[in-house]
N, CA and C of each residue as an Amber inpcrd file, in Angstrom:
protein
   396
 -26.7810000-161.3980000  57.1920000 -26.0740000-161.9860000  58.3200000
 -24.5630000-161.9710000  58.0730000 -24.4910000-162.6190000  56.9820000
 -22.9590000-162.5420000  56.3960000 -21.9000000-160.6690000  56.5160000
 -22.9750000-159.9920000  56.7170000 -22.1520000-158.7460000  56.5550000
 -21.7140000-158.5450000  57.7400000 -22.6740000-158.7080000  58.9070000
 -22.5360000-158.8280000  60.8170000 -20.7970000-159.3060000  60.4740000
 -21.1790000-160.3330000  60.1590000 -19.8010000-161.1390000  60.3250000
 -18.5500000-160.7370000  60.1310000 -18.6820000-159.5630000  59.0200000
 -17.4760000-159.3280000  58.0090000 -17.2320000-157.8720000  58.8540000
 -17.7440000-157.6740000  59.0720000 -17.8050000-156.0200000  60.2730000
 -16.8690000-156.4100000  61.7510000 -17.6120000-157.8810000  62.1840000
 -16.8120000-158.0730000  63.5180000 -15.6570000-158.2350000  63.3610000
 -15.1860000-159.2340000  62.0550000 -14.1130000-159.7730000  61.8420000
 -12.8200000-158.4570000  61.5720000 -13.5540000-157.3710000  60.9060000
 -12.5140000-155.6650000  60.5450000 -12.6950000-155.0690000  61.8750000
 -13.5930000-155.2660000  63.0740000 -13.4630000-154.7250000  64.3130000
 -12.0280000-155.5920000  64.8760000 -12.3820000-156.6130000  64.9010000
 -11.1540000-157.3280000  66.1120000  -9.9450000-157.0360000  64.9290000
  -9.6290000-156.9490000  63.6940000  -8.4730000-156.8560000  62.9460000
  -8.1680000-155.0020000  63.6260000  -8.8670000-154.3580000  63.3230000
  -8.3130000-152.9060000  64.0380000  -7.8870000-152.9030000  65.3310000
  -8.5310000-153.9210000  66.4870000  -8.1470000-154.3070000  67.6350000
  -6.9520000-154.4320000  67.5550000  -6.5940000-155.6300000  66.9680000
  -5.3850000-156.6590000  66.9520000  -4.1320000-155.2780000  66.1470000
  -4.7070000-154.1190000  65.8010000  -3.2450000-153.5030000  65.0360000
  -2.8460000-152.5620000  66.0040000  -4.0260000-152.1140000  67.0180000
  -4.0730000-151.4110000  67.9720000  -3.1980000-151.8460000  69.2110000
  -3.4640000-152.7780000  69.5420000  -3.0350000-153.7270000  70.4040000
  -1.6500000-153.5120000  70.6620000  -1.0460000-153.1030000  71.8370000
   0.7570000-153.1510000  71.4810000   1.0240000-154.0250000  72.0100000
   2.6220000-154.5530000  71.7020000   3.1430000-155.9030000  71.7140000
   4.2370000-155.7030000  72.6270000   4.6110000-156.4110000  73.4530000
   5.6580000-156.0440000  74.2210000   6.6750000-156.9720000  74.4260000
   7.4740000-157.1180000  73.7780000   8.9580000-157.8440000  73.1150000
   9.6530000-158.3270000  74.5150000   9.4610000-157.8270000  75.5720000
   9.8810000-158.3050000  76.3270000   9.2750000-159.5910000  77.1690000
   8.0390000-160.0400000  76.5620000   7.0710000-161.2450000  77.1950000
   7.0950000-162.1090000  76.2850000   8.2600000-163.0250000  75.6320000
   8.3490000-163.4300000  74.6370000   7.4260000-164.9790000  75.1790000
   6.3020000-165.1160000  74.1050000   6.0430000-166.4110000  74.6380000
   4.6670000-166.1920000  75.2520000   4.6530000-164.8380000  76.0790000
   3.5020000-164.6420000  77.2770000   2.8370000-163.1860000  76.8850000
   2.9680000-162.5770000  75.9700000   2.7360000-161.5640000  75.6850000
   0.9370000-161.6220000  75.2910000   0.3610000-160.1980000  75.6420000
  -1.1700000-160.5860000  75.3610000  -1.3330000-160.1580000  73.9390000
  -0.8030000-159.1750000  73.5820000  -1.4440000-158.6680000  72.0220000
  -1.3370000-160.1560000  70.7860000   0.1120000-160.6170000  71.3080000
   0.6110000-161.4380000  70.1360000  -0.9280000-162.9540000  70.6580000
  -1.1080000-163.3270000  71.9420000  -2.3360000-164.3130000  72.0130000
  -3.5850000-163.8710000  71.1910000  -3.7760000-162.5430000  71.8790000
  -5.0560000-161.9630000  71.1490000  -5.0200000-161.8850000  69.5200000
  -4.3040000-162.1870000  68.6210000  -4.0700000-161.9930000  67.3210000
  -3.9220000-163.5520000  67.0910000  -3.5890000-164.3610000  68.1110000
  -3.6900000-165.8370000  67.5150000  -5.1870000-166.1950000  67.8060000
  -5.6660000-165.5320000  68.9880000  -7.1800000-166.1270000  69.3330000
  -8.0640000-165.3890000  68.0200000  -7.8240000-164.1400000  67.4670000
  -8.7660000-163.8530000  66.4080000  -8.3630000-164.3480000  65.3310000
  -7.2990000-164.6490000  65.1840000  -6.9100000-165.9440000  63.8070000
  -7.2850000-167.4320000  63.9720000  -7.5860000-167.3240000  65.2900000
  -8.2780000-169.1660000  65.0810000  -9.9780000-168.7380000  64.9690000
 -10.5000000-167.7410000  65.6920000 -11.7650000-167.9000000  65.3820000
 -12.0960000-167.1450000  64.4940000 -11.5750000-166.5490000  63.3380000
 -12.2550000-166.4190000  62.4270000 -10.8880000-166.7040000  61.4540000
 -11.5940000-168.4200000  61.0570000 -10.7020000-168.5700000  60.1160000
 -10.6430000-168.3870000  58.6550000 -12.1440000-168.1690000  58.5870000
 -12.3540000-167.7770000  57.3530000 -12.8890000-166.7320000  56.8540000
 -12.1140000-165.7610000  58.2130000 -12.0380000-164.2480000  57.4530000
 -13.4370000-163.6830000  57.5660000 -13.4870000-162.9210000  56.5080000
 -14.9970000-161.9870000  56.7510000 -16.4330000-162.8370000  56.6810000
 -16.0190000-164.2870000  56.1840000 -16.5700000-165.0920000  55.7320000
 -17.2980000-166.3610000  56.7520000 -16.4970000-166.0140000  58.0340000
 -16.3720000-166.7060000  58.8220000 -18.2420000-166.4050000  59.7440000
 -18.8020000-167.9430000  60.0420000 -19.9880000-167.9060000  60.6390000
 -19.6990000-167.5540000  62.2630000 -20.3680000-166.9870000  62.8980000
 -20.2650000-166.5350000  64.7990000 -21.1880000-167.2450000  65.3010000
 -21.0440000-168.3830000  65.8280000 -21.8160000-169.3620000  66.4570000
 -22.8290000-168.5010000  67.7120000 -22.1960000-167.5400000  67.8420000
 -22.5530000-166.4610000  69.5640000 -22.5470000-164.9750000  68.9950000
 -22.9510000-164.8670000  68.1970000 -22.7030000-163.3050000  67.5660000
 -23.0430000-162.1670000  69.3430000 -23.7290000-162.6930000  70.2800000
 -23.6460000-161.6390000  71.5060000 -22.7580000-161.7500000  72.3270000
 -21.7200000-162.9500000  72.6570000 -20.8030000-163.1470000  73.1720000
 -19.7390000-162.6710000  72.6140000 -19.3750000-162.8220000  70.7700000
 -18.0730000-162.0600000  70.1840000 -18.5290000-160.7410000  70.9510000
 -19.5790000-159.9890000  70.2790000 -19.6670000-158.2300000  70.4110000
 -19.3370000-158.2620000  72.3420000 -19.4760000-158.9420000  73.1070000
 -19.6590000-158.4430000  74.4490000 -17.7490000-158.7640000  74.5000000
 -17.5240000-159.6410000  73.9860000 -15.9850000-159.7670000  74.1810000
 -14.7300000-159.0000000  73.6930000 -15.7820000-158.1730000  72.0910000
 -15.0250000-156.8910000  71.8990000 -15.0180000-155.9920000  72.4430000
 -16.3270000-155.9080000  73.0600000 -16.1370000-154.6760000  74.0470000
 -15.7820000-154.8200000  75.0060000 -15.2940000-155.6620000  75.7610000
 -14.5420000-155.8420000  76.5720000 -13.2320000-155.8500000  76.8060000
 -12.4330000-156.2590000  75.4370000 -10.9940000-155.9250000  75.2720000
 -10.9280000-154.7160000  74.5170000 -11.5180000-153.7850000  73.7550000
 -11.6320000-152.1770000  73.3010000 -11.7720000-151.3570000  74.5690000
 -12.4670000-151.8150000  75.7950000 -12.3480000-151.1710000  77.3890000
 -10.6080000-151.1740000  77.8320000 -10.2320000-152.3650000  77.9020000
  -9.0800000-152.4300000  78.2070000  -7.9780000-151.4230000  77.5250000
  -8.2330000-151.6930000  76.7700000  -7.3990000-150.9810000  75.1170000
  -7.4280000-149.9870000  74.9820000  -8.3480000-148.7750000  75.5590000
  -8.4890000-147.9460000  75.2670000  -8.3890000-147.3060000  76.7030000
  -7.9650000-148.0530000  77.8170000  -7.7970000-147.7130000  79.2170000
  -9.0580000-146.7750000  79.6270000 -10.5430000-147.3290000  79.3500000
 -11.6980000-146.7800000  80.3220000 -11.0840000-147.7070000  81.5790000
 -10.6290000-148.0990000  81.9550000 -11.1900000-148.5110000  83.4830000
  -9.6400000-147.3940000  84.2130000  -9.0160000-147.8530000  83.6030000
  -7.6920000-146.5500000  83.8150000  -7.5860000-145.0250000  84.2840000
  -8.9440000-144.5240000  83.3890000  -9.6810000-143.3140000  83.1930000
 -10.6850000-143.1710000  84.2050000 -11.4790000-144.1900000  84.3720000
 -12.5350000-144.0420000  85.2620000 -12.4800000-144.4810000  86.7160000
 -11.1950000-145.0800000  86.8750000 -10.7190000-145.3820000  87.9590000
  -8.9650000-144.9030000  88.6890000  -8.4200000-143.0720000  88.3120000
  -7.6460000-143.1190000  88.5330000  -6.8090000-143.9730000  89.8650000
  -5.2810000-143.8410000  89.3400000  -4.7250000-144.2160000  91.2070000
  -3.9100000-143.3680000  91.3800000  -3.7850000-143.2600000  92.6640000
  -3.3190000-142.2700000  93.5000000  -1.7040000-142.2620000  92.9330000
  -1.0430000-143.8940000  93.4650000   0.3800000-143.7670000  92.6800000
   0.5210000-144.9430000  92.3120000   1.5830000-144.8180000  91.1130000
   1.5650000-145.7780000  89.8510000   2.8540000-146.8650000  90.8520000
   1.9260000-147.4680000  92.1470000   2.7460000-148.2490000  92.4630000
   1.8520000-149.5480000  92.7190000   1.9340000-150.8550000  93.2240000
   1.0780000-151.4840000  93.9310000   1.3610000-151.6390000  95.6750000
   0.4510000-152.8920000  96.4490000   0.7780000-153.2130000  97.6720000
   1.7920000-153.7670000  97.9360000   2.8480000-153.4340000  97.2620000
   4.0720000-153.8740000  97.5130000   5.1750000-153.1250000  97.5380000
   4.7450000-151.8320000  96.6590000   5.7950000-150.8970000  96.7590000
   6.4400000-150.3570000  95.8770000   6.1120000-151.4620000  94.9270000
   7.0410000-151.9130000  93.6130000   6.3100000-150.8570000  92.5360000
   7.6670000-150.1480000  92.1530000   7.2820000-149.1600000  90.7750000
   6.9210000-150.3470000  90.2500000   6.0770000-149.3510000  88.8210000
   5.8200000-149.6590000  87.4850000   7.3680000-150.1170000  86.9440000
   8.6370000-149.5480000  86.7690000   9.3830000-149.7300000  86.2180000
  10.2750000-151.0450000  86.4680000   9.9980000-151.7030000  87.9390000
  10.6930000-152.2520000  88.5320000   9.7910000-153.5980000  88.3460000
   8.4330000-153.6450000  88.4550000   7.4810000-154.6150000  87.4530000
   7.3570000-155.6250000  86.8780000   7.7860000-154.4550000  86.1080000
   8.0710000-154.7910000  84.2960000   9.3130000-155.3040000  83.9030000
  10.3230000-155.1310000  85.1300000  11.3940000-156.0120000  84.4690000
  11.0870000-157.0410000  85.5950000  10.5870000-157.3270000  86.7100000
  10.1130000-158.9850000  86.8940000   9.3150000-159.6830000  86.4970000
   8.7610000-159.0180000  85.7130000   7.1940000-159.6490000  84.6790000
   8.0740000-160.2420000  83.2080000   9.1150000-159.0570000  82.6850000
   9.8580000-159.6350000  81.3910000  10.2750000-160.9590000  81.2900000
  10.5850000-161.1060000  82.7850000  11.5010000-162.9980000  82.5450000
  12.7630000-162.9670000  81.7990000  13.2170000-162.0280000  81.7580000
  14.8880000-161.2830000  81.7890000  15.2510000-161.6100000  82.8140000
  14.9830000-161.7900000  84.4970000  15.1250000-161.7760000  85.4300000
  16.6730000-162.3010000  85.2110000  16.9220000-163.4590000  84.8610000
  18.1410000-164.6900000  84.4590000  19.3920000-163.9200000  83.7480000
  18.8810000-162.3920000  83.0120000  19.7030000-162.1900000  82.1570000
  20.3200000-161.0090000  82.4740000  19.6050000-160.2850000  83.7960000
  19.9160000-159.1120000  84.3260000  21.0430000-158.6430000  84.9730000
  21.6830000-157.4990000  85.1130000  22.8290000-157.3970000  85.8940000
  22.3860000-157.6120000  87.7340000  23.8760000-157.1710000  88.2840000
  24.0360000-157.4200000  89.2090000  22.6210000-156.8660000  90.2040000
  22.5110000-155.5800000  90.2320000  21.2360000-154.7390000  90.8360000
  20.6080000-154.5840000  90.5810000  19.7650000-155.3120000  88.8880000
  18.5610000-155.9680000  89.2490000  18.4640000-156.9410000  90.1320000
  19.6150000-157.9580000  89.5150000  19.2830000-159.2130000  90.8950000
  19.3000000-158.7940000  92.4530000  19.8160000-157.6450000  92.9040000
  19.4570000-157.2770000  93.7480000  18.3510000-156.5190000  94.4990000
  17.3330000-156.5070000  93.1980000  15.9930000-155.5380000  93.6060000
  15.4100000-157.2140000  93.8360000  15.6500000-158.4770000  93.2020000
  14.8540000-159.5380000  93.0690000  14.8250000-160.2510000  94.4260000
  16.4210000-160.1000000  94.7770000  16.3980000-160.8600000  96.1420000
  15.7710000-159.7480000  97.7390000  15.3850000-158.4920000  96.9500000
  15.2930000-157.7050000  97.9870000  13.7900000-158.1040000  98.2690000
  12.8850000-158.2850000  96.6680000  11.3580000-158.5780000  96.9860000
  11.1310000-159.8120000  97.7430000  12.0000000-160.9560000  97.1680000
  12.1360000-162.1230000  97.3280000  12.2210000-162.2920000  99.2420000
  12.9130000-161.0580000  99.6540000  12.8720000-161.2820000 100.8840000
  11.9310000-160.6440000 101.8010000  10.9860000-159.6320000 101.4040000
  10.0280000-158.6630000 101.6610000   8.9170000-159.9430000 101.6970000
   8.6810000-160.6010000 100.7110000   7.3570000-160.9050000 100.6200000
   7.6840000-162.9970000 100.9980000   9.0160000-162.9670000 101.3400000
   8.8220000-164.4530000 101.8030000   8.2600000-164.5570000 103.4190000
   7.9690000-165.7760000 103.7700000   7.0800000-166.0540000 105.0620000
   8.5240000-165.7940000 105.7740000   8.1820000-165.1420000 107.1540000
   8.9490000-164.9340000 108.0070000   8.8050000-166.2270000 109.1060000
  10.6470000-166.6770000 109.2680000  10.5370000-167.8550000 110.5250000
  10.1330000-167.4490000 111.7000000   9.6090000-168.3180000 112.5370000
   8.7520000-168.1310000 113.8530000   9.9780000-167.6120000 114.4840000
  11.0900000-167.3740000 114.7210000  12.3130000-166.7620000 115.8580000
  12.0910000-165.1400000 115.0200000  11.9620000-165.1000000 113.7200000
  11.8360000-163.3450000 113.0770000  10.7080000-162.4090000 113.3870000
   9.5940000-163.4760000 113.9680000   8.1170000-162.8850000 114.2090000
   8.2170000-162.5110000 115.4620000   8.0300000-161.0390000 115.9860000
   8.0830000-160.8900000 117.3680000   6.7400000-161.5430000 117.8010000
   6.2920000-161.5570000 119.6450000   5.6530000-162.3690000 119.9480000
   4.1650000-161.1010000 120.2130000   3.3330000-161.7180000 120.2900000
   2.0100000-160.5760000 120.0380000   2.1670000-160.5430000 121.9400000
   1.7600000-159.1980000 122.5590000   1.3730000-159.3840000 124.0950000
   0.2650000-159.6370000 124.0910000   0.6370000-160.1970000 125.1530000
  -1.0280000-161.1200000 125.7790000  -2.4390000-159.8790000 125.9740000
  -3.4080000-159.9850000 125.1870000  -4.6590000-159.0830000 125.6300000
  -4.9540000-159.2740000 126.6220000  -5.4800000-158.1490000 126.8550000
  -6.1100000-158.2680000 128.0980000  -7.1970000-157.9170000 128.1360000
């Protein structure tokens, strides 16, 4: 049983080296959580007992999916944008939380979303015609 253990524990450690870190989510970043969540649950290393030994394995394979972008692969997209419009590149610097630290035209891509996706006042909404 003890060996199960010591196998999962060198699976999620190859995870966790795999894992990239992204310096710009200081605080919120997933690799750096995922390396604290496999340091709290296995604290004692290879040594460490798995209360759920089918729940760890279903949860490694579940972040090794991610990690290894099967759903990425098996689900191309058309373009690397979302329902909003918004590059990938443009994103990632409102996801960083740099937002505060950015020049002038970022803050101007911020107030541009900021105004795209705020509720429009009832005088901005044209009026629907009456069906008939």
């Amino acid at each position: 049983m003890n060996r199960m253990s010591a196998t999962r524990y060198r699976r999620f450690l190859k995870l966790c080296e795999e894992w990239p870190r992204d310096e710009t989510k200081k605080g919120r970043d997933l690799g750096t959580f995922l390396r604290q969540r496999v340091a709290a649950a296995f604290r004692e290393g290879e040594n460490t007992q798995i209360s759920d030994p089918e729940k760890c394995d279903q949860m490694y394979e579940s972040l090794a999916h991610i990690n290894g972008n099967v759903y990425r692969q098996r689900f191309p997209r058309v373009r690397d944008t979302s329902f909003t419009g918004v590059t990938v590149e443009e994103c990632k610097v409102l996801l960083s939380g740099s937002m505060q630290h950015t020049d002038e035209d970022k803050k101007g891509l911020w107030k541009t979303l900021m105004e795209r996706f705020s509720p429009k006042s009832p005088e901005d909404v044209p009026e629907k015609a009456p069906e008939k």
